[in-house]
Amino acid sequence: MSSPYLCPNCKTNRSRYHIIEQKAQAVKLNPQTGELLEEYSSESLDPFHLPYKGSARRVQCGSCGLVEDEHTFIKFAESHPIK
């Protein structure tokens, strides 16, 4: 979070954001009821359950509401520096 952000959607917001920390939880659900049947640790996933490979942090623009990977906001700010 030490890099500047710029929203790629509204293209004006450089200061108001929501930082969303993501914690993936591997679970097995009952397909009929949605009831939690089993919770897995990252070390004990079964062979048909792939580990989470998404980002740990997402960012929401405080002006327009766009939610994207943090990298998207950083790269857009780098390509449009403040003059």
Short mmCIF file of N, CA, C and O in Angstrom, two decimals:
data_model
loop_
_atom_site.label_atom_id
_atom_site.label_comp_id
_atom_site.label_asym_id
_atom_site.label_seq_id
_atom_site.Cartn_x
_atom_site.Cartn_y
_atom_site.Cartn_z
N MET A 1 0.81 -1.20 0.00
CA MET A 1 0.00 0.00 0.00
C MET A 1 0.86 1.26 0.00
O MET A 1 0.36 2.34 0.17
N SER A 2 2.15 1.13 -0.24
CA SER A 2 3.02 2.30 -0.26
C SER A 2 3.15 2.90 -1.65
O SER A 2 3.92 3.82 -1.84
N SER A 3 2.41 2.40 -2.61
CA SER A 3 2.43 2.93 -3.96
C SER A 3 1.18 3.78 -4.19
O SER A 3 0.12 3.49 -3.63
N PRO A 4 1.29 4.81 -5.03
CA PRO A 4 0.09 5.60 -5.34
C PRO A 4 -0.91 4.80 -6.16
O PRO A 4 -0.52 3.91 -6.93
N TYR A 5 -2.18 5.11 -5.98
CA TYR A 5 -3.27 4.48 -6.72
C TYR A 5 -3.92 5.52 -7.62
O TYR A 5 -3.93 6.71 -7.32
N LEU A 6 -4.51 5.05 -8.71
CA LEU A 6 -5.40 5.85 -9.55
C LEU A 6 -6.46 4.90 -10.08
O LEU A 6 -6.14 3.84 -10.61
N CYS A 7 -7.73 5.29 -9.92
CA CYS A 7 -8.82 4.43 -10.36
C CYS A 7 -8.87 4.39 -11.89
O CYS A 7 -8.98 5.43 -12.53
N PRO A 8 -8.81 3.17 -12.48
CA PRO A 8 -8.87 3.07 -13.93
C PRO A 8 -10.26 3.27 -14.50
O PRO A 8 -10.42 3.40 -15.71
N ASN A 9 -11.27 3.34 -13.66
CA ASN A 9 -12.64 3.54 -14.13
C ASN A 9 -13.01 5.02 -14.16
O ASN A 9 -13.33 5.56 -15.21
N CYS A 10 -12.96 5.68 -13.00
CA CYS A 10 -13.35 7.10 -12.97
C CYS A 10 -12.19 8.03 -13.36
O CYS A 10 -12.41 9.17 -13.69
N LYS A 11 -10.96 7.53 -13.29
CA LYS A 11 -9.75 8.22 -13.74
C LYS A 11 -9.44 9.52 -13.01
O LYS A 11 -8.61 10.31 -13.46
N THR A 12 -10.11 9.78 -11.88
CA THR A 12 -9.83 11.00 -11.14
C THR A 12 -9.46 10.73 -9.69
O THR A 12 -8.73 11.52 -9.08
N ASN A 13 -9.95 9.63 -9.11
CA ASN A 13 -9.71 9.36 -7.70
C ASN A 13 -8.30 8.86 -7.48
O ASN A 13 -7.88 7.85 -8.01
N ARG A 14 -7.56 9.60 -6.66
CA ARG A 14 -6.21 9.20 -6.27
C ARG A 14 -6.08 9.06 -4.76
O ARG A 14 -5.00 8.76 -4.26
N SER A 15 -7.18 9.24 -4.01
CA SER A 15 -7.02 9.27 -2.56
C SER A 15 -8.05 8.49 -1.74
O SER A 15 -7.78 8.18 -0.60
N ARG A 16 -9.22 8.17 -2.26
CA ARG A 16 -10.27 7.54 -1.44
C ARG A 16 -10.51 6.10 -1.89
O ARG A 16 -11.06 5.86 -2.98
N TYR A 17 -10.13 5.16 -1.02
CA TYR A 17 -10.24 3.74 -1.36
C TYR A 17 -10.63 2.90 -0.15
O TYR A 17 -10.45 3.33 0.99
N HIS A 18 -11.12 1.71 -0.43
CA HIS A 18 -11.33 0.68 0.57
C HIS A 18 -10.33 -0.43 0.25
O HIS A 18 -10.31 -0.94 -0.88
N ILE A 19 -9.52 -0.79 1.24
CA ILE A 19 -8.57 -1.90 1.08
C ILE A 19 -9.26 -3.15 1.62
O ILE A 19 -9.69 -3.18 2.77
N ILE A 20 -9.38 -4.18 0.79
CA ILE A 20 -10.10 -5.39 1.16
C ILE A 20 -9.08 -6.52 1.29
O ILE A 20 -8.50 -6.96 0.29
N GLU A 21 -8.85 -6.99 2.52
CA GLU A 21 -7.95 -8.12 2.76
C GLU A 21 -8.75 -9.39 2.57
O GLU A 21 -9.83 -9.54 3.15
N GLN A 22 -8.24 -10.31 1.76
CA GLN A 22 -8.96 -11.55 1.48
C GLN A 22 -8.29 -12.71 2.20
O GLN A 22 -7.07 -12.84 2.19
N LYS A 23 -9.12 -13.55 2.80
CA LYS A 23 -8.63 -14.78 3.43
C LYS A 23 -9.45 -15.92 2.86
O LYS A 23 -10.64 -16.04 3.13
N ALA A 24 -8.83 -16.74 2.05
CA ALA A 24 -9.53 -17.85 1.42
C ALA A 24 -9.75 -18.96 2.43
O ALA A 24 -8.87 -19.28 3.23
N GLN A 25 -10.93 -19.53 2.40
CA GLN A 25 -11.30 -20.63 3.29
C GLN A 25 -11.74 -21.80 2.42
O GLN A 25 -12.75 -21.72 1.73
N ALA A 26 -10.98 -22.89 2.44
CA ALA A 26 -11.30 -24.06 1.64
C ALA A 26 -12.34 -24.91 2.38
O ALA A 26 -12.11 -25.33 3.51
N VAL A 27 -13.48 -25.12 1.73
CA VAL A 27 -14.57 -25.87 2.37
C VAL A 27 -15.19 -26.84 1.37
O VAL A 27 -15.05 -26.70 0.17
N LYS A 28 -15.91 -27.82 1.92
CA LYS A 28 -16.73 -28.72 1.12
C LYS A 28 -18.16 -28.54 1.61
O LYS A 28 -18.44 -28.63 2.80
N LEU A 29 -19.09 -28.25 0.67
CA LEU A 29 -20.48 -27.99 1.01
C LEU A 29 -21.38 -29.10 0.50
O LEU A 29 -21.10 -29.72 -0.53
N ASN A 30 -22.49 -29.31 1.20
CA ASN A 30 -23.52 -30.22 0.74
C ASN A 30 -24.18 -29.58 -0.47
O ASN A 30 -24.67 -28.45 -0.38
N PRO A 31 -24.22 -30.26 -1.63
CA PRO A 31 -24.76 -29.63 -2.84
C PRO A 31 -26.26 -29.34 -2.78
O PRO A 31 -26.74 -28.45 -3.47
N GLN A 32 -27.01 -30.06 -1.95
CA GLN A 32 -28.46 -29.82 -1.86
C GLN A 32 -28.80 -28.72 -0.86
O GLN A 32 -29.67 -27.89 -1.12
N THR A 33 -28.11 -28.70 0.28
CA THR A 33 -28.49 -27.77 1.35
C THR A 33 -27.53 -26.59 1.51
O THR A 33 -27.88 -25.59 2.12
N GLY A 34 -26.31 -26.73 1.01
CA GLY A 34 -25.31 -25.69 1.22
C GLY A 34 -24.65 -25.78 2.58
O GLY A 34 -23.81 -24.96 2.92
N GLU A 35 -24.99 -26.80 3.35
CA GLU A 35 -24.42 -27.00 4.69
C GLU A 35 -22.93 -27.31 4.58
O GLU A 35 -22.48 -28.04 3.69
N LEU A 36 -22.16 -26.76 5.50
CA LEU A 36 -20.72 -26.99 5.55
C LEU A 36 -20.46 -28.43 6.00
O LEU A 36 -20.87 -28.83 7.09
N LEU A 37 -19.81 -29.21 5.15
CA LEU A 37 -19.51 -30.60 5.48
C LEU A 37 -18.09 -30.76 6.02
O LEU A 37 -17.86 -31.55 6.92
N GLU A 38 -17.17 -30.00 5.45
CA GLU A 38 -15.77 -30.15 5.84
C GLU A 38 -15.03 -28.86 5.54
O GLU A 38 -15.31 -28.17 4.56
N GLU A 39 -14.06 -28.55 6.40
CA GLU A 39 -13.19 -27.40 6.17
C GLU A 39 -11.77 -27.93 6.05
O GLU A 39 -11.34 -28.76 6.86
N TYR A 40 -11.06 -27.48 5.04
CA TYR A 40 -9.71 -27.97 4.78
C TYR A 40 -8.68 -26.91 5.17
O TYR A 40 -8.92 -25.72 5.03
N SER A 41 -7.51 -27.37 5.59
CA SER A 41 -6.38 -26.46 5.74
C SER A 41 -5.63 -26.46 4.41
O SER A 41 -5.85 -27.34 3.56
N SER A 42 -4.76 -25.50 4.21
CA SER A 42 -4.04 -25.43 2.94
C SER A 42 -3.13 -26.64 2.74
O SER A 42 -2.79 -26.99 1.62
N GLU A 43 -2.75 -27.31 3.84
CA GLU A 43 -1.88 -28.49 3.74
C GLU A 43 -2.67 -29.77 3.49
O GLU A 43 -2.11 -30.78 3.07
N SER A 44 -3.98 -29.77 3.76
CA SER A 44 -4.74 -31.02 3.68
C SER A 44 -5.86 -30.98 2.64
O SER A 44 -6.91 -31.58 2.84
N LEU A 45 -5.65 -30.29 1.54
CA LEU A 45 -6.66 -30.28 0.48
C LEU A 45 -6.73 -31.65 -0.18
O LEU A 45 -5.72 -32.32 -0.35
N ASP A 46 -7.94 -32.06 -0.55
CA ASP A 46 -8.04 -33.34 -1.26
C ASP A 46 -7.61 -33.15 -2.71
O ASP A 46 -7.45 -32.03 -3.19
N PRO A 47 -7.38 -34.24 -3.45
CA PRO A 47 -6.84 -34.13 -4.82
C PRO A 47 -7.72 -33.34 -5.80
O PRO A 47 -7.24 -32.85 -6.80
N PHE A 48 -9.01 -33.20 -5.51
CA PHE A 48 -9.92 -32.50 -6.42
C PHE A 48 -10.17 -31.05 -6.01
O PHE A 48 -10.99 -30.36 -6.60
N HIS A 49 -9.47 -30.59 -4.99
CA HIS A 49 -9.66 -29.23 -4.48
C HIS A 49 -8.37 -28.44 -4.72
O HIS A 49 -7.38 -28.65 -4.04
N LEU A 50 -8.39 -27.54 -5.68
CA LEU A 50 -7.21 -26.74 -6.00
C LEU A 50 -7.00 -25.66 -4.94
O LEU A 50 -7.97 -25.09 -4.43
N PRO A 51 -5.75 -25.33 -4.63
CA PRO A 51 -5.50 -24.23 -3.68
C PRO A 51 -5.84 -22.88 -4.29
O PRO A 51 -5.78 -22.70 -5.51
N TYR A 52 -6.19 -21.92 -3.45
CA TYR A 52 -6.52 -20.56 -3.89
C TYR A 52 -5.27 -19.89 -4.43
O TYR A 52 -4.22 -19.91 -3.79
N LYS A 53 -5.38 -19.27 -5.60
CA LYS A 53 -4.23 -18.59 -6.20
C LYS A 53 -4.54 -17.13 -6.51
O LYS A 53 -3.82 -16.49 -7.25
N GLY A 54 -5.62 -16.61 -5.96
CA GLY A 54 -5.99 -15.22 -6.19
C GLY A 54 -5.19 -14.26 -5.33
O GLY A 54 -4.33 -14.67 -4.55
N SER A 55 -5.48 -13.00 -5.47
CA SER A 55 -4.75 -11.97 -4.73
C SER A 55 -5.20 -11.92 -3.27
O SER A 55 -6.34 -12.25 -2.94
N ALA A 56 -4.30 -11.53 -2.41
CA ALA A 56 -4.61 -11.40 -0.99
C ALA A 56 -5.28 -10.06 -0.69
O ALA A 56 -5.93 -9.90 0.33
N ARG A 57 -5.12 -9.10 -1.60
CA ARG A 57 -5.67 -7.76 -1.37
C ARG A 57 -6.40 -7.28 -2.61
O ARG A 57 -5.90 -7.37 -3.72
N ARG A 58 -7.60 -6.75 -2.40
CA ARG A 58 -8.38 -6.10 -3.47
C ARG A 58 -8.59 -4.65 -3.03
O ARG A 58 -8.49 -4.32 -1.85
N VAL A 59 -8.90 -3.80 -3.98
CA VAL A 59 -9.12 -2.38 -3.70
C VAL A 59 -10.45 -1.96 -4.30
O VAL A 59 -10.78 -2.35 -5.43
N GLN A 60 -11.22 -1.19 -3.54
CA GLN A 60 -12.46 -0.60 -4.06
C GLN A 60 -12.30 0.90 -4.09
O GLN A 60 -11.90 1.53 -3.10
N CYS A 61 -12.62 1.50 -5.24
CA CYS A 61 -12.58 2.96 -5.38
C CYS A 61 -13.66 3.56 -4.50
O CYS A 61 -14.81 3.13 -4.53
N GLY A 62 -13.30 4.55 -3.72
CA GLY A 62 -14.25 5.22 -2.85
C GLY A 62 -15.14 6.20 -3.58
O GLY A 62 -16.10 6.70 -3.02
N SER A 63 -14.86 6.47 -4.85
CA SER A 63 -15.68 7.38 -5.65
C SER A 63 -16.70 6.67 -6.52
O SER A 63 -17.88 6.97 -6.50
N CYS A 64 -16.23 5.68 -7.30
CA CYS A 64 -17.14 5.03 -8.25
C CYS A 64 -17.51 3.60 -7.85
O CYS A 64 -18.41 3.02 -8.43
N GLY A 65 -16.79 3.01 -6.89
CA GLY A 65 -17.13 1.67 -6.40
C GLY A 65 -16.47 0.52 -7.13
O GLY A 65 -16.71 -0.64 -6.79
N LEU A 66 -15.61 0.78 -8.11
CA LEU A 66 -14.93 -0.29 -8.84
C LEU A 66 -14.09 -1.13 -7.87
O LEU A 66 -13.35 -0.58 -7.05
N VAL A 67 -14.19 -2.46 -7.96
CA VAL A 67 -13.37 -3.37 -7.16
C VAL A 67 -12.46 -4.15 -8.10
O VAL A 67 -12.93 -4.81 -9.02
N GLU A 68 -11.16 -4.04 -7.88
CA GLU A 68 -10.16 -4.71 -8.72
C GLU A 68 -8.98 -5.14 -7.86
O GLU A 68 -8.87 -4.75 -6.69
N ASP A 69 -8.06 -5.87 -8.46
CA ASP A 69 -6.82 -6.24 -7.82
C ASP A 69 -6.02 -4.96 -7.55
O ASP A 69 -6.05 -4.02 -8.35
N GLU A 70 -5.30 -4.93 -6.46
CA GLU A 70 -4.50 -3.75 -6.10
C GLU A 70 -3.53 -3.37 -7.22
O GLU A 70 -3.33 -2.18 -7.49
N HIS A 71 -2.97 -4.35 -7.87
CA HIS A 71 -1.99 -4.12 -8.94
C HIS A 71 -2.57 -3.25 -10.07
O HIS A 71 -1.86 -2.44 -10.66
N THR A 72 -3.85 -3.40 -10.36
CA THR A 72 -4.51 -2.62 -11.41
C THR A 72 -4.48 -1.13 -11.10
O THR A 72 -4.17 -0.31 -11.97
N PHE A 73 -4.77 -0.75 -9.85
CA PHE A 73 -4.77 0.65 -9.44
C PHE A 73 -3.35 1.22 -9.45
O PHE A 73 -3.13 2.36 -9.85
N ILE A 74 -2.38 0.41 -9.02
CA ILE A 74 -0.98 0.86 -8.99
C ILE A 74 -0.46 1.10 -10.41
O ILE A 74 0.14 2.13 -10.70
N LYS A 75 -0.69 0.15 -11.31
CA LYS A 75 -0.21 0.28 -12.68
C LYS A 75 -0.85 1.47 -13.40
O LYS A 75 -0.19 2.16 -14.18
N PHE A 76 -2.13 1.72 -13.14
CA PHE A 76 -2.80 2.85 -13.78
C PHE A 76 -2.21 4.17 -13.28
O PHE A 76 -2.02 5.11 -14.06
N ALA A 77 -1.87 4.23 -12.00
CA ALA A 77 -1.24 5.44 -11.44
C ALA A 77 0.15 5.64 -12.04
O ALA A 77 0.55 6.76 -12.33
N GLU A 78 0.89 4.54 -12.24
CA GLU A 78 2.22 4.64 -12.84
C GLU A 78 2.17 5.15 -14.28
O GLU A 78 3.04 5.89 -14.73
N SER A 79 1.12 4.75 -15.01
CA SER A 79 1.03 5.17 -16.40
C SER A 79 0.41 6.57 -16.56
O SER A 79 0.40 7.12 -17.66
N HIS A 80 -0.13 7.12 -15.48
CA HIS A 80 -0.70 8.47 -15.50
C HIS A 80 -0.18 9.27 -14.30
O HIS A 80 -0.92 9.53 -13.34
N PRO A 81 1.10 9.66 -14.31
CA PRO A 81 1.67 10.37 -13.16
C PRO A 81 1.08 11.77 -13.00
O PRO A 81 0.58 12.36 -13.96
N ILE A 82 1.13 12.27 -11.77
CA ILE A 82 0.66 13.62 -11.49
C ILE A 82 1.65 14.61 -12.10
O ILE A 82 2.86 14.49 -11.94
N LYS A 83 1.12 15.60 -12.81
CA LYS A 83 1.98 16.57 -13.49
C LYS A 83 2.16 17.81 -12.66
O LYS A 83 1.40 18.22 -11.91
#
